[in-house]
Amino acid sequence: MFFDNLITGANNLVWSLPLVGLLLLTGLYFSLRTVFLQVRCIPDMLSQLKKGESSPDGTSSFQSLMMSLAGRVGMGNIGGVATAIALGGPGAVFWMWLIAFLGAATSFIECTLGQIYKEKDKDTGEYRGGPAYYIEKAYKHTAAAPAFLVYAIVFAIVTVFAMCFFLPGVQANGISSAVNNAWGVPHWVSAVAVVIVLAFIIIGGVKRIAQFAVIVVPVMAILYIVFALIVFFVNFDQIGHVFGLIFSSAFGAHAVFGAIVGKAIEMGVKRGLYSNEAGQGTGPHAAAAAEVSHPAKQGFAQSFAVYIDTLFVCTATAFLIISTNMYQVFALDEETVIYQGDIPEGTDYGPEFAQFGFETVFHGLGPTFVALALFFFAFTTIVAYYYMAEVNLTYLSRWIPNAFVRRTLKRALQALILVAVVYGSVTTTGNAWALGDIGVGTMAWLNVVAILILQKPALKAFKDYQRQKKAGKDPQFDPRELGIRNAEFWELRADGRIRQGETGEELAGKIG
């Protein structure tokens, strides 16, 4: 009981009203600063999906997008949507849409910064980057450098624990719950299976993670959306009712759900951020791994990832649940049911909502299909979490000269995430979500404040990209022309000392 109260108290502290407001206002601010690039630049976003820039040291834009989607498309797209509806009513879906629309601009800024300030890992030669890197580097030449360095270290430490302890449990819990509901498999059996497969993947490094994500993520996302579309057409007559219910509930106009409109906003923003991660600081890790000629290109690719996650996958889940009436909604105390749909009473809110929804159309297959989809969605998310934790551990261990010690720390990190998966699989759903929210919220606080301070280089890169594109060029980035300092990787490229496809050994030979 003490542990449960501690988790609940910490979650309420992190996810207070100021964080909800900060996320919405930051997205609106960056939308205005970029004149709503999330609408104007959709062609640029789509073009990045077709371009295959890559090198032996970096992934392509498409691979980085898939790595990012591996982290975004997971439990939040199925269980998260169900939780938002259960605790905030159907109106929470609107606020998920809004945070995704505004968050696309936020994602562009953070992911462009991730590309600008990336560097090469001295052990693997792979590109590394993320909030810890750009927080440290952006003002490295100023008197405030020591303060930013401390800030970067704090972010890296928080991210390591969030990615390897707080967040994996939600995904693992979703897998074990869905599998148990579908086939009656004990939770501990699911835990063992996930741990074995996960260990094989994460030991292979970023390239294996990218290859795995490129294969699994598109296939499962497309299959899930196709099956949801079948439900959509079967329940075509419910379209008006579903969207009317979402909008009326979002603004307190619905007779039943009007009393929880504040909860709808909170849950929509909270679950929307958990799902699409815009502003959380996770996207820049995958963005930095890409080989592109201009940082803004990855900014566009990662902005589109927000749309895929929330406007496509989450919306598919929401329509599935609401159109089949397979949900229940709780009052503010989260115990009293104020609306009981056709779902059996006493059902836990989570993947079960979607399983019962699919069951209305695919008789006998609903629980199985959702269990399989959730396994792949959640599993790829756990893999992506490990990658981001490793990036931040690499950042923290850069000052350790002994390679053996660095490798030992990496193995300890791998062991930690495996333990977290086991714990998440067997713990209660409420505790798993609360721990996840603590991790997401803490990272979001640190990252959003950072990108509001460090925004200028990303905005310069955006304007530079637009200028070159208008001139009919394939944009190439030179930070010195824009007055951007400490972007060492791009300064080397501008010198002609590195070119696309050049290996770390060739580069070392040129510099030497």
Short mmCIF file of C-alpha atoms in Angstrom, two decimals:
data_model
loop_
_atom_site.label_atom_id
_atom_site.label_comp_id
_atom_site.label_asym_id
_atom_site.label_seq_id
_atom_site.Cartn_x
_atom_site.Cartn_y
_atom_site.Cartn_z
CA MET A 1 0.00 0.00 0.00
CA PHE A 2 2.83 2.41 0.85
CA PHE A 3 4.49 1.73 -2.50
CA ASP A 4 1.19 2.25 -4.34
CA ASN A 5 0.59 5.57 -2.57
CA LEU A 6 4.15 6.67 -3.28
CA ILE A 7 3.74 5.97 -7.01
CA THR A 8 0.36 7.74 -7.11
CA GLY A 9 1.72 10.78 -5.27
CA ALA A 10 4.74 11.06 -7.55
CA ASN A 11 2.55 10.68 -10.64
CA ASN A 12 0.17 13.42 -9.48
CA LEU A 13 3.11 15.71 -8.75
CA VAL A 14 4.71 15.23 -12.18
CA TRP A 15 1.43 15.35 -14.12
CA SER A 16 0.05 18.51 -12.56
CA LEU A 17 -1.89 21.13 -14.53
CA PRO A 18 1.27 23.14 -15.36
CA LEU A 19 2.72 20.26 -17.44
CA VAL A 20 -0.51 19.84 -19.41
CA GLY A 21 -0.56 23.58 -20.11
CA LEU A 22 3.15 23.66 -20.93
CA LEU A 23 2.81 20.92 -23.56
CA LEU A 24 -0.18 22.55 -25.26
CA LEU A 25 1.28 26.07 -25.20
CA THR A 26 4.70 24.91 -26.41
CA GLY A 27 3.12 23.13 -29.36
CA LEU A 28 1.05 26.22 -30.18
CA TYR A 29 4.13 28.47 -29.86
CA PHE A 30 6.25 26.40 -32.26
CA SER A 31 3.30 26.09 -34.64
CA LEU A 32 3.08 29.88 -34.80
CA ARG A 33 6.87 30.35 -35.07
CA THR A 34 7.01 27.99 -38.06
CA VAL A 35 3.69 29.20 -39.53
CA PHE A 36 2.18 25.75 -38.97
CA LEU A 37 4.80 23.67 -40.72
CA GLN A 38 2.80 20.58 -39.74
CA VAL A 39 0.33 21.59 -42.47
CA ARG A 40 2.48 23.51 -44.97
CA CYS A 41 5.32 21.00 -45.08
CA ILE A 42 3.45 17.71 -45.42
CA PRO A 43 4.99 17.23 -48.94
CA ASP A 44 8.45 17.59 -47.37
CA MET A 45 7.51 15.02 -44.73
CA LEU A 46 6.35 12.53 -47.35
CA SER A 47 9.43 13.06 -49.52
CA GLN A 48 11.69 11.97 -46.65
CA LEU A 49 10.00 8.57 -46.54
CA LYS A 50 11.18 7.81 -50.09
CA LYS A 51 14.77 8.98 -49.79
CA GLY A 52 17.33 6.38 -48.83
CA GLU A 53 20.31 8.42 -47.63
CA SER A 54 22.39 6.20 -45.39
CA SER A 55 25.95 5.15 -44.68
CA PRO A 56 27.80 2.36 -42.88
CA ASP A 57 27.55 4.51 -39.75
CA GLY A 58 24.04 5.89 -40.07
CA THR A 59 20.51 4.69 -40.80
CA SER A 60 18.33 5.97 -43.62
CA SER A 61 15.52 8.45 -43.00
CA PHE A 62 13.02 5.63 -43.39
CA GLN A 63 14.88 3.39 -40.94
CA SER A 64 15.09 6.21 -38.40
CA LEU A 65 11.39 6.88 -38.87
CA MET A 66 10.66 3.20 -38.20
CA MET A 67 12.92 3.25 -35.12
CA SER A 68 11.01 6.28 -33.91
CA LEU A 69 7.64 4.66 -34.65
CA ALA A 70 8.82 1.55 -32.83
CA GLY A 71 9.01 3.73 -29.74
CA ARG A 72 5.80 5.62 -30.42
CA VAL A 73 3.46 2.85 -31.64
CA GLY A 74 2.92 0.57 -28.67
CA MET A 75 0.71 0.06 -25.66
CA GLY A 76 -0.33 3.73 -25.84
CA ASN A 77 -2.08 3.14 -29.17
CA ILE A 78 -4.32 0.39 -27.83
CA GLY A 79 -4.34 0.28 -24.04
CA GLY A 80 -3.53 3.98 -23.77
CA VAL A 81 -6.50 5.02 -25.90
CA ALA A 82 -8.75 2.70 -23.89
CA THR A 83 -7.44 4.17 -20.62
CA ALA A 84 -8.00 7.72 -21.87
CA ILE A 85 -11.62 6.92 -22.78
CA ALA A 86 -12.24 5.03 -19.51
CA LEU A 87 -10.96 7.86 -17.30
CA GLY A 88 -11.71 10.91 -19.47
CA GLY A 89 -14.63 9.83 -21.61
CA PRO A 90 -14.76 9.87 -25.43
CA GLY A 91 -13.80 13.57 -25.35
CA ALA A 92 -10.25 12.59 -24.41
CA VAL A 93 -9.76 11.46 -28.02
CA PHE A 94 -10.12 15.06 -29.26
CA TRP A 95 -7.39 16.23 -26.91
CA MET A 96 -5.19 13.40 -28.14
CA TRP A 97 -5.69 14.72 -31.67
CA LEU A 98 -4.92 18.27 -30.59
CA ILE A 99 -1.70 17.37 -28.75
CA ALA A 100 -0.62 15.39 -31.84
CA PHE A 101 -1.32 18.30 -34.21
CA LEU A 102 0.50 20.83 -32.04
CA GLY A 103 3.13 18.27 -31.05
CA ALA A 104 4.17 17.75 -34.67
CA ALA A 105 5.76 21.23 -34.57
CA THR A 106 7.40 20.49 -31.22
CA SER A 107 8.73 17.21 -32.61
CA PHE A 108 10.27 19.04 -35.58
CA ILE A 109 12.21 21.37 -33.28
CA GLU A 110 13.54 18.68 -30.95
CA CYS A 111 14.44 16.24 -33.74
CA THR A 112 16.18 18.91 -35.81
CA LEU A 113 18.23 19.81 -32.74
CA GLY A 114 19.03 16.11 -32.34
CA GLN A 115 20.48 16.04 -35.87
CA ILE A 116 22.40 19.32 -35.54
CA TYR A 117 24.28 18.26 -32.42
CA LYS A 118 24.81 14.54 -33.08
CA GLU A 119 28.21 12.89 -32.85
CA LYS A 120 29.89 9.54 -33.50
CA ASP A 121 30.24 6.92 -30.80
CA LYS A 122 33.92 6.17 -30.28
CA ASP A 123 33.29 2.47 -29.65
CA THR A 124 30.84 1.63 -32.46
CA GLY A 125 31.23 4.47 -34.97
CA GLU A 126 27.43 4.90 -35.02
CA TYR A 127 25.74 8.28 -34.78
CA ARG A 128 24.48 9.27 -31.36
CA GLY A 129 22.41 12.23 -30.29
CA GLY A 130 19.41 13.40 -28.31
CA PRO A 131 18.44 16.00 -25.71
CA ALA A 132 21.48 15.38 -23.48
CA TYR A 133 23.76 16.11 -26.42
CA TYR A 134 22.04 19.29 -27.62
CA ILE A 135 21.52 20.61 -24.10
CA GLU A 136 25.26 20.36 -23.49
CA LYS A 137 26.45 21.58 -26.90
CA ALA A 138 24.13 24.42 -27.88
CA TYR A 139 25.61 26.90 -25.40
CA LYS A 140 28.97 25.21 -24.85
CA HIS A 141 30.80 28.39 -25.90
CA THR A 142 29.05 30.59 -23.31
CA ALA A 143 29.54 31.32 -19.62
CA ALA A 144 26.44 29.24 -18.92
CA ALA A 145 28.12 26.07 -20.25
CA PRO A 146 28.63 24.44 -16.81
CA ALA A 147 24.95 24.86 -15.93
CA PHE A 148 23.86 23.34 -19.26
CA LEU A 149 26.29 20.46 -18.76
CA VAL A 150 24.71 19.66 -15.39
CA TYR A 151 21.26 19.93 -16.98
CA ALA A 152 22.32 17.52 -19.74
CA ILE A 153 23.68 15.00 -17.23
CA VAL A 154 20.45 15.16 -15.21
CA PHE A 155 18.40 14.55 -18.36
CA ALA A 156 20.58 11.61 -19.37
CA ILE A 157 20.30 10.01 -15.92
CA VAL A 158 16.52 10.50 -15.85
CA THR A 159 16.21 9.03 -19.35
CA VAL A 160 18.30 5.95 -18.54
CA PHE A 161 16.03 5.08 -15.61
CA ALA A 162 12.82 6.10 -17.42
CA MET A 163 13.63 4.00 -20.48
CA CYS A 164 14.96 0.98 -18.59
CA PHE A 165 12.75 0.90 -15.50
CA PHE A 166 9.67 3.14 -15.55
CA LEU A 167 8.42 2.76 -19.14
CA PRO A 168 9.06 -0.86 -20.21
CA GLY A 169 6.69 -2.13 -17.53
CA VAL A 170 3.65 -0.58 -19.23
CA GLN A 171 4.44 -2.33 -22.50
CA ALA A 172 5.23 -5.65 -20.82
CA ASN A 173 2.04 -5.42 -18.75
CA GLY A 174 0.00 -4.80 -21.89
CA ILE A 175 1.49 -7.87 -23.56
CA SER A 176 0.92 -10.17 -20.60
CA SER A 177 -2.63 -8.88 -20.01
CA ALA A 178 -3.67 -9.26 -23.65
CA VAL A 179 -2.11 -12.71 -23.94
CA ASN A 180 -3.74 -13.81 -20.69
CA ASN A 181 -7.14 -12.54 -21.85
CA ALA A 182 -6.78 -14.22 -25.25
CA TRP A 183 -5.30 -17.59 -24.35
CA GLY A 184 -5.18 -17.78 -20.55
CA VAL A 185 -1.37 -17.83 -20.54
CA PRO A 186 0.03 -16.94 -17.09
CA HIS A 187 1.70 -13.54 -16.87
CA TRP A 188 5.06 -14.99 -15.86
CA VAL A 189 5.18 -17.16 -19.00
CA SER A 190 4.75 -14.08 -21.18
CA ALA A 191 7.50 -12.38 -19.20
CA VAL A 192 9.97 -15.20 -19.87
CA ALA A 193 9.17 -15.28 -23.61
CA VAL A 194 9.58 -11.51 -24.02
CA VAL A 195 12.84 -11.50 -22.07
CA ILE A 196 14.41 -14.21 -24.24
CA VAL A 197 13.57 -12.52 -27.55
CA LEU A 198 14.42 -9.05 -26.23
CA ALA A 199 17.87 -10.16 -25.08
CA PHE A 200 18.70 -11.41 -28.58
CA ILE A 201 17.64 -8.16 -30.22
CA ILE A 202 19.25 -5.60 -27.91
CA ILE A 203 22.63 -7.33 -27.80
CA GLY A 204 22.85 -6.88 -31.59
CA GLY A 205 23.12 -3.07 -31.41
CA VAL A 206 21.45 -0.19 -33.25
CA LYS A 207 21.73 -1.74 -36.71
CA ARG A 208 19.83 -4.86 -35.63
CA ILE A 209 17.29 -2.65 -33.86
CA ALA A 210 16.79 -0.61 -37.06
CA GLN A 211 16.50 -3.73 -39.25
CA PHE A 212 14.00 -5.29 -36.84
CA ALA A 213 11.89 -2.13 -36.66
CA VAL A 214 11.81 -1.65 -40.44
CA ILE A 215 10.38 -5.14 -40.90
CA VAL A 216 7.93 -5.34 -38.01
CA VAL A 217 6.52 -1.83 -37.47
CA PRO A 218 5.03 -1.11 -40.94
CA VAL A 219 3.54 -4.59 -41.30
CA MET A 220 1.80 -4.60 -37.92
CA ALA A 221 0.63 -0.98 -38.16
CA ILE A 222 -0.88 -1.59 -41.61
CA LEU A 223 -2.55 -4.84 -40.53
CA TYR A 224 -3.99 -3.21 -37.42
CA ILE A 225 -5.36 -0.25 -39.37
CA VAL A 226 -6.81 -2.55 -42.09
CA PHE A 227 -8.66 -4.66 -39.50
CA ALA A 228 -9.86 -1.49 -37.75
CA LEU A 229 -11.09 -0.15 -41.12
CA ILE A 230 -13.12 -3.32 -41.61
CA VAL A 231 -14.81 -2.61 -38.28
CA PHE A 232 -15.22 1.00 -39.47
CA PHE A 233 -17.13 -0.06 -42.59
CA VAL A 234 -19.19 -2.66 -40.73
CA ASN A 235 -20.24 0.11 -38.30
CA PHE A 236 -20.39 2.83 -40.96
CA ASP A 237 -23.70 4.08 -39.62
CA GLN A 238 -21.94 4.95 -36.34
CA ILE A 239 -19.59 7.58 -37.83
CA GLY A 240 -21.80 10.55 -36.97
CA HIS A 241 -22.47 9.23 -33.49
CA VAL A 242 -18.77 8.55 -32.74
CA PHE A 243 -17.46 11.93 -33.84
CA GLY A 244 -20.42 13.76 -32.34
CA LEU A 245 -19.76 12.03 -29.02
CA ILE A 246 -16.05 12.86 -29.15
CA PHE A 247 -16.58 16.58 -29.81
CA SER A 248 -19.49 17.07 -27.43
CA SER A 249 -17.62 15.30 -24.65
CA ALA A 250 -14.40 17.25 -25.29
CA PHE A 251 -16.02 20.55 -24.44
CA GLY A 252 -18.39 19.50 -21.67
CA ALA A 253 -21.56 19.60 -23.77
CA HIS A 254 -22.50 15.96 -23.22
CA ALA A 255 -25.01 15.25 -20.45
CA VAL A 256 -23.12 12.29 -19.00
CA PHE A 257 -19.49 13.18 -19.69
CA GLY A 258 -19.71 16.95 -19.15
CA ALA A 259 -18.79 16.57 -15.48
CA ILE A 260 -15.37 15.10 -16.33
CA VAL A 261 -14.29 17.52 -19.08
CA GLY A 262 -11.21 18.49 -17.04
CA LYS A 263 -10.26 14.84 -16.81
CA ALA A 264 -10.82 14.49 -20.56
CA ILE A 265 -8.25 17.20 -21.22
CA GLU A 266 -5.77 15.74 -18.74
CA MET A 267 -6.10 12.17 -20.01
CA GLY A 268 -6.09 13.21 -23.66
CA VAL A 269 -2.86 15.17 -23.26
CA LYS A 270 -1.27 12.57 -20.96
CA ARG A 271 -2.11 9.56 -23.12
CA GLY A 272 -1.48 11.53 -26.30
CA LEU A 273 2.03 12.37 -25.16
CA TYR A 274 2.62 8.82 -23.98
CA SER A 275 1.62 7.59 -27.41
CA ASN A 276 3.21 10.09 -29.84
CA GLU A 277 6.03 11.28 -27.50
CA ALA A 278 6.20 14.74 -29.11
CA GLY A 279 8.19 16.91 -26.70
CA GLN A 280 9.18 14.03 -24.46
CA GLY A 281 12.68 13.92 -25.94
CA THR A 282 12.60 10.39 -27.32
CA GLY A 283 12.28 11.22 -31.04
CA PRO A 284 15.63 13.06 -31.24
CA HIS A 285 17.49 9.85 -30.39
CA ALA A 286 16.23 8.09 -33.53
CA ALA A 287 16.54 11.29 -35.57
CA ALA A 288 20.22 11.63 -34.69
CA ALA A 289 20.95 8.12 -35.97
CA ALA A 290 20.00 9.06 -39.54
CA GLU A 291 22.30 10.02 -42.41
CA VAL A 292 20.82 13.08 -44.12
CA SER A 293 22.22 16.14 -45.89
CA HIS A 294 20.26 18.61 -43.77
CA PRO A 295 18.95 18.32 -40.17
CA ALA A 296 15.51 19.66 -41.12
CA LYS A 297 14.92 16.54 -43.21
CA GLN A 298 14.80 14.40 -40.08
CA GLY A 299 12.70 17.04 -38.37
CA PHE A 300 10.08 16.56 -41.09
CA ALA A 301 10.29 12.77 -40.98
CA GLN A 302 9.80 12.68 -37.22
CA SER A 303 6.92 15.16 -37.38
CA PHE A 304 5.13 12.79 -39.71
CA ALA A 305 5.71 9.99 -37.20
CA VAL A 306 3.47 11.89 -34.77
CA TYR A 307 0.68 11.88 -37.36
CA ILE A 308 1.06 8.17 -38.09
CA ASP A 309 0.97 7.33 -34.41
CA THR A 310 -1.98 9.40 -33.22
CA LEU A 311 -4.07 10.44 -36.21
CA PHE A 312 -3.93 6.98 -37.80
CA VAL A 313 -3.33 4.22 -35.23
CA CYS A 314 -4.87 5.86 -32.14
CA THR A 315 -7.89 7.06 -34.11
CA ALA A 316 -8.41 3.55 -35.44
CA THR A 317 -8.49 2.22 -31.87
CA ALA A 318 -10.81 4.98 -30.67
CA PHE A 319 -13.33 4.39 -33.45
CA LEU A 320 -13.15 0.64 -32.84
CA ILE A 321 -13.93 1.01 -29.13
CA ILE A 322 -16.62 3.70 -29.35
CA SER A 323 -18.46 2.41 -32.45
CA THR A 324 -18.83 -1.06 -30.91
CA ASN A 325 -19.80 0.45 -27.52
CA MET A 326 -17.17 -1.73 -25.85
CA TYR A 327 -16.06 0.65 -23.12
CA GLN A 328 -16.95 2.04 -19.73
CA VAL A 329 -16.25 5.46 -18.23
CA PHE A 330 -15.42 6.22 -14.62
CA ALA A 331 -16.14 9.28 -12.47
CA LEU A 332 -13.36 11.49 -11.11
CA ASP A 333 -12.73 9.05 -8.26
CA GLU A 334 -11.77 6.46 -10.93
CA GLU A 335 -13.92 3.87 -9.16
CA THR A 336 -17.58 4.83 -9.79
CA VAL A 337 -18.81 3.86 -13.26
CA ILE A 338 -20.83 6.67 -14.88
CA TYR A 339 -21.26 4.91 -18.22
CA GLN A 340 -21.36 1.15 -18.82
CA GLY A 341 -21.33 0.15 -22.48
CA ASP A 342 -21.81 -3.36 -23.78
CA ILE A 343 -18.51 -4.52 -22.30
CA PRO A 344 -18.82 -7.05 -19.44
CA GLU A 345 -18.90 -5.41 -16.03
CA GLY A 346 -15.68 -5.63 -14.07
CA THR A 347 -13.47 -5.63 -17.19
CA ASP A 348 -10.13 -3.91 -16.64
CA TYR A 349 -9.67 -0.86 -18.83
CA GLY A 350 -6.87 -1.44 -21.29
CA PRO A 351 -6.32 -3.78 -24.26
CA GLU A 352 -9.48 -5.67 -23.30
CA PHE A 353 -11.64 -2.82 -24.70
CA ALA A 354 -10.09 -3.32 -28.15
CA GLN A 355 -10.25 -7.10 -27.88
CA PHE A 356 -13.99 -7.04 -27.17
CA GLY A 357 -14.46 -4.46 -29.95
CA PHE A 358 -12.80 -6.64 -32.59
CA GLU A 359 -14.71 -9.64 -31.28
CA THR A 360 -18.02 -8.04 -32.38
CA VAL A 361 -16.91 -8.34 -36.02
CA PHE A 362 -14.25 -11.07 -36.04
CA HIS A 363 -15.99 -13.63 -33.88
CA GLY A 364 -13.52 -15.81 -32.05
CA LEU A 365 -10.50 -13.86 -33.37
CA GLY A 366 -10.72 -10.48 -31.58
CA PRO A 367 -8.70 -11.31 -28.45
CA THR A 368 -6.10 -13.24 -30.48
CA PHE A 369 -5.56 -10.52 -33.07
CA VAL A 370 -5.17 -7.75 -30.49
CA ALA A 371 -2.83 -9.93 -28.43
CA LEU A 372 -0.61 -10.48 -31.47
CA ALA A 373 -0.74 -6.84 -32.55
CA LEU A 374 -0.01 -5.63 -29.06
CA PHE A 375 2.86 -8.10 -28.69
CA PHE A 376 4.64 -6.69 -31.74
CA PHE A 377 3.72 -3.05 -31.02
CA ALA A 378 4.76 -3.22 -27.38
CA PHE A 379 7.81 -5.38 -28.03
CA THR A 380 9.24 -2.99 -30.64
CA THR A 381 8.58 -0.15 -28.21
CA ILE A 382 10.60 -1.90 -25.48
CA VAL A 383 13.42 -2.40 -28.01
CA ALA A 384 13.32 1.31 -28.86
CA TYR A 385 13.35 2.18 -25.15
CA TYR A 386 16.52 0.17 -24.72
CA TYR A 387 18.16 1.95 -27.65
CA MET A 388 17.40 5.36 -26.13
CA ALA A 389 18.65 4.26 -22.72
CA GLU A 390 21.87 3.03 -24.31
CA VAL A 391 22.37 6.34 -26.12
CA ASN A 392 22.12 8.22 -22.83
CA LEU A 393 24.35 5.74 -21.03
CA THR A 394 26.90 6.27 -23.82
CA TYR A 395 26.64 9.99 -23.22
CA LEU A 396 27.24 9.57 -19.50
CA SER A 397 30.15 7.15 -19.99
CA ARG A 398 32.07 9.27 -22.50
CA TRP A 399 34.34 10.39 -19.70
CA ILE A 400 35.22 6.80 -18.75
CA PRO A 401 38.47 5.94 -20.59
CA ASN A 402 38.32 2.20 -19.95
CA ALA A 403 36.39 0.40 -22.71
CA PHE A 404 35.82 -2.66 -20.50
CA VAL A 405 34.04 -0.53 -17.89
CA ARG A 406 31.85 1.01 -20.59
CA ARG A 407 30.91 -2.43 -21.91
CA THR A 408 30.15 -3.62 -18.37
CA LEU A 409 27.80 -0.69 -17.82
CA LYS A 410 26.03 -1.53 -21.07
CA ARG A 411 25.52 -5.13 -19.93
CA ALA A 412 24.14 -3.86 -16.61
CA LEU A 413 21.72 -1.67 -18.56
CA GLN A 414 20.57 -4.66 -20.58
CA ALA A 415 20.03 -6.64 -17.38
CA LEU A 416 18.01 -3.78 -15.85
CA ILE A 417 15.54 -3.57 -18.71
CA LEU A 418 15.06 -7.34 -18.65
CA VAL A 419 14.25 -7.15 -14.92
CA ALA A 420 11.84 -4.26 -15.57
CA VAL A 421 10.04 -6.33 -18.22
CA VAL A 422 9.57 -9.18 -15.77
CA TYR A 423 8.25 -6.85 -13.04
CA GLY A 424 5.92 -5.02 -15.43
CA SER A 425 4.48 -8.29 -16.70
CA VAL A 426 3.36 -9.45 -13.28
CA THR A 427 2.45 -6.17 -11.52
CA THR A 428 -0.97 -4.49 -11.54
CA THR A 429 -2.06 -2.45 -14.55
CA GLY A 430 -2.53 0.69 -12.42
CA ASN A 431 1.01 0.59 -11.04
CA ALA A 432 2.48 -0.08 -14.48
CA TRP A 433 0.74 2.96 -15.99
CA ALA A 434 1.61 5.19 -13.03
CA LEU A 435 5.31 4.30 -13.28
CA GLY A 436 5.20 4.92 -17.02
CA ASP A 437 3.56 8.30 -16.56
CA ILE A 438 6.24 9.33 -14.06
CA GLY A 439 8.96 8.49 -16.59
CA VAL A 440 7.22 10.25 -19.49
CA GLY A 441 6.30 13.33 -17.45
CA THR A 442 9.74 13.85 -15.93
CA MET A 443 11.44 13.61 -19.33
CA ALA A 444 8.86 15.97 -20.85
CA TRP A 445 9.42 18.62 -18.15
CA LEU A 446 13.17 18.59 -18.72
CA ASN A 447 13.07 18.43 -22.51
CA VAL A 448 10.35 20.99 -23.22
CA VAL A 449 12.04 23.59 -21.03
CA ALA A 450 15.32 22.81 -22.82
CA ILE A 451 13.99 23.20 -26.37
CA LEU A 452 12.25 26.46 -25.47
CA ILE A 453 15.66 27.77 -24.42
CA LEU A 454 17.63 26.18 -27.29
CA GLN A 455 15.14 26.69 -30.12
CA LYS A 456 17.14 29.17 -32.22
CA PRO A 457 19.44 26.70 -34.08
CA ALA A 458 16.44 24.56 -35.10
CA LEU A 459 14.53 27.59 -36.37
CA LYS A 460 17.62 28.74 -38.31
CA ALA A 461 17.92 25.29 -39.87
CA PHE A 462 14.22 25.37 -40.83
CA LYS A 463 14.56 28.74 -42.57
CA ASP A 464 17.79 27.61 -44.27
CA TYR A 465 16.07 24.48 -45.59
CA GLN A 466 13.17 26.53 -46.95
CA ARG A 467 15.53 29.02 -48.61
CA GLN A 468 17.51 26.32 -50.40
CA LYS A 469 14.40 24.38 -51.37
CA LYS A 470 12.86 27.52 -52.86
CA ALA A 471 16.02 27.99 -54.92
CA GLY A 472 15.54 24.50 -56.37
CA LYS A 473 18.41 22.90 -54.45
CA ASP A 474 18.66 19.72 -52.44
CA PRO A 475 19.33 21.42 -49.08
CA GLN A 476 22.86 20.97 -47.67
CA PHE A 477 23.67 22.11 -44.15
CA ASP A 478 26.63 24.28 -43.14
CA PRO A 479 26.25 25.48 -39.53
CA ARG A 480 28.92 28.15 -39.91
CA GLU A 481 26.90 29.98 -42.56
CA LEU A 482 24.05 30.20 -40.06
CA GLY A 483 26.18 31.12 -37.05
CA ILE A 484 25.48 27.81 -35.30
CA ARG A 485 28.40 26.78 -33.12
CA ASN A 486 29.47 23.43 -31.64
CA ALA A 487 27.88 21.32 -34.41
CA GLU A 488 31.18 19.48 -34.88
CA PHE A 489 29.89 16.70 -37.14
CA TRP A 490 28.37 19.14 -39.64
CA GLU A 491 31.42 21.39 -39.53
CA LEU A 492 33.55 18.41 -40.62
CA ARG A 493 31.17 17.72 -43.50
CA ALA A 494 31.28 21.34 -44.57
CA ASP A 495 35.07 21.13 -44.69
CA GLY A 496 34.80 18.29 -47.15
CA ARG A 497 36.52 16.03 -44.63
CA ILE A 498 33.59 13.67 -44.48
CA ARG A 499 31.14 12.64 -47.15
CA GLN A 500 28.08 10.43 -47.21
CA GLY A 501 29.06 6.77 -46.96
CA GLU A 502 32.56 7.44 -45.63
CA THR A 503 33.60 5.04 -42.90
CA GLY A 504 35.01 6.02 -39.55
CA GLU A 505 38.42 4.58 -40.54
CA GLU A 506 38.53 6.63 -43.78
CA LEU A 507 37.62 9.75 -41.86
CA ALA A 508 40.31 9.11 -39.27
CA GLY A 509 42.85 8.66 -42.06
CA LYS A 510 41.90 11.96 -43.68
CA ILE A 511 42.04 13.89 -40.44
CA GLY A 512 45.30 12.20 -39.45
#
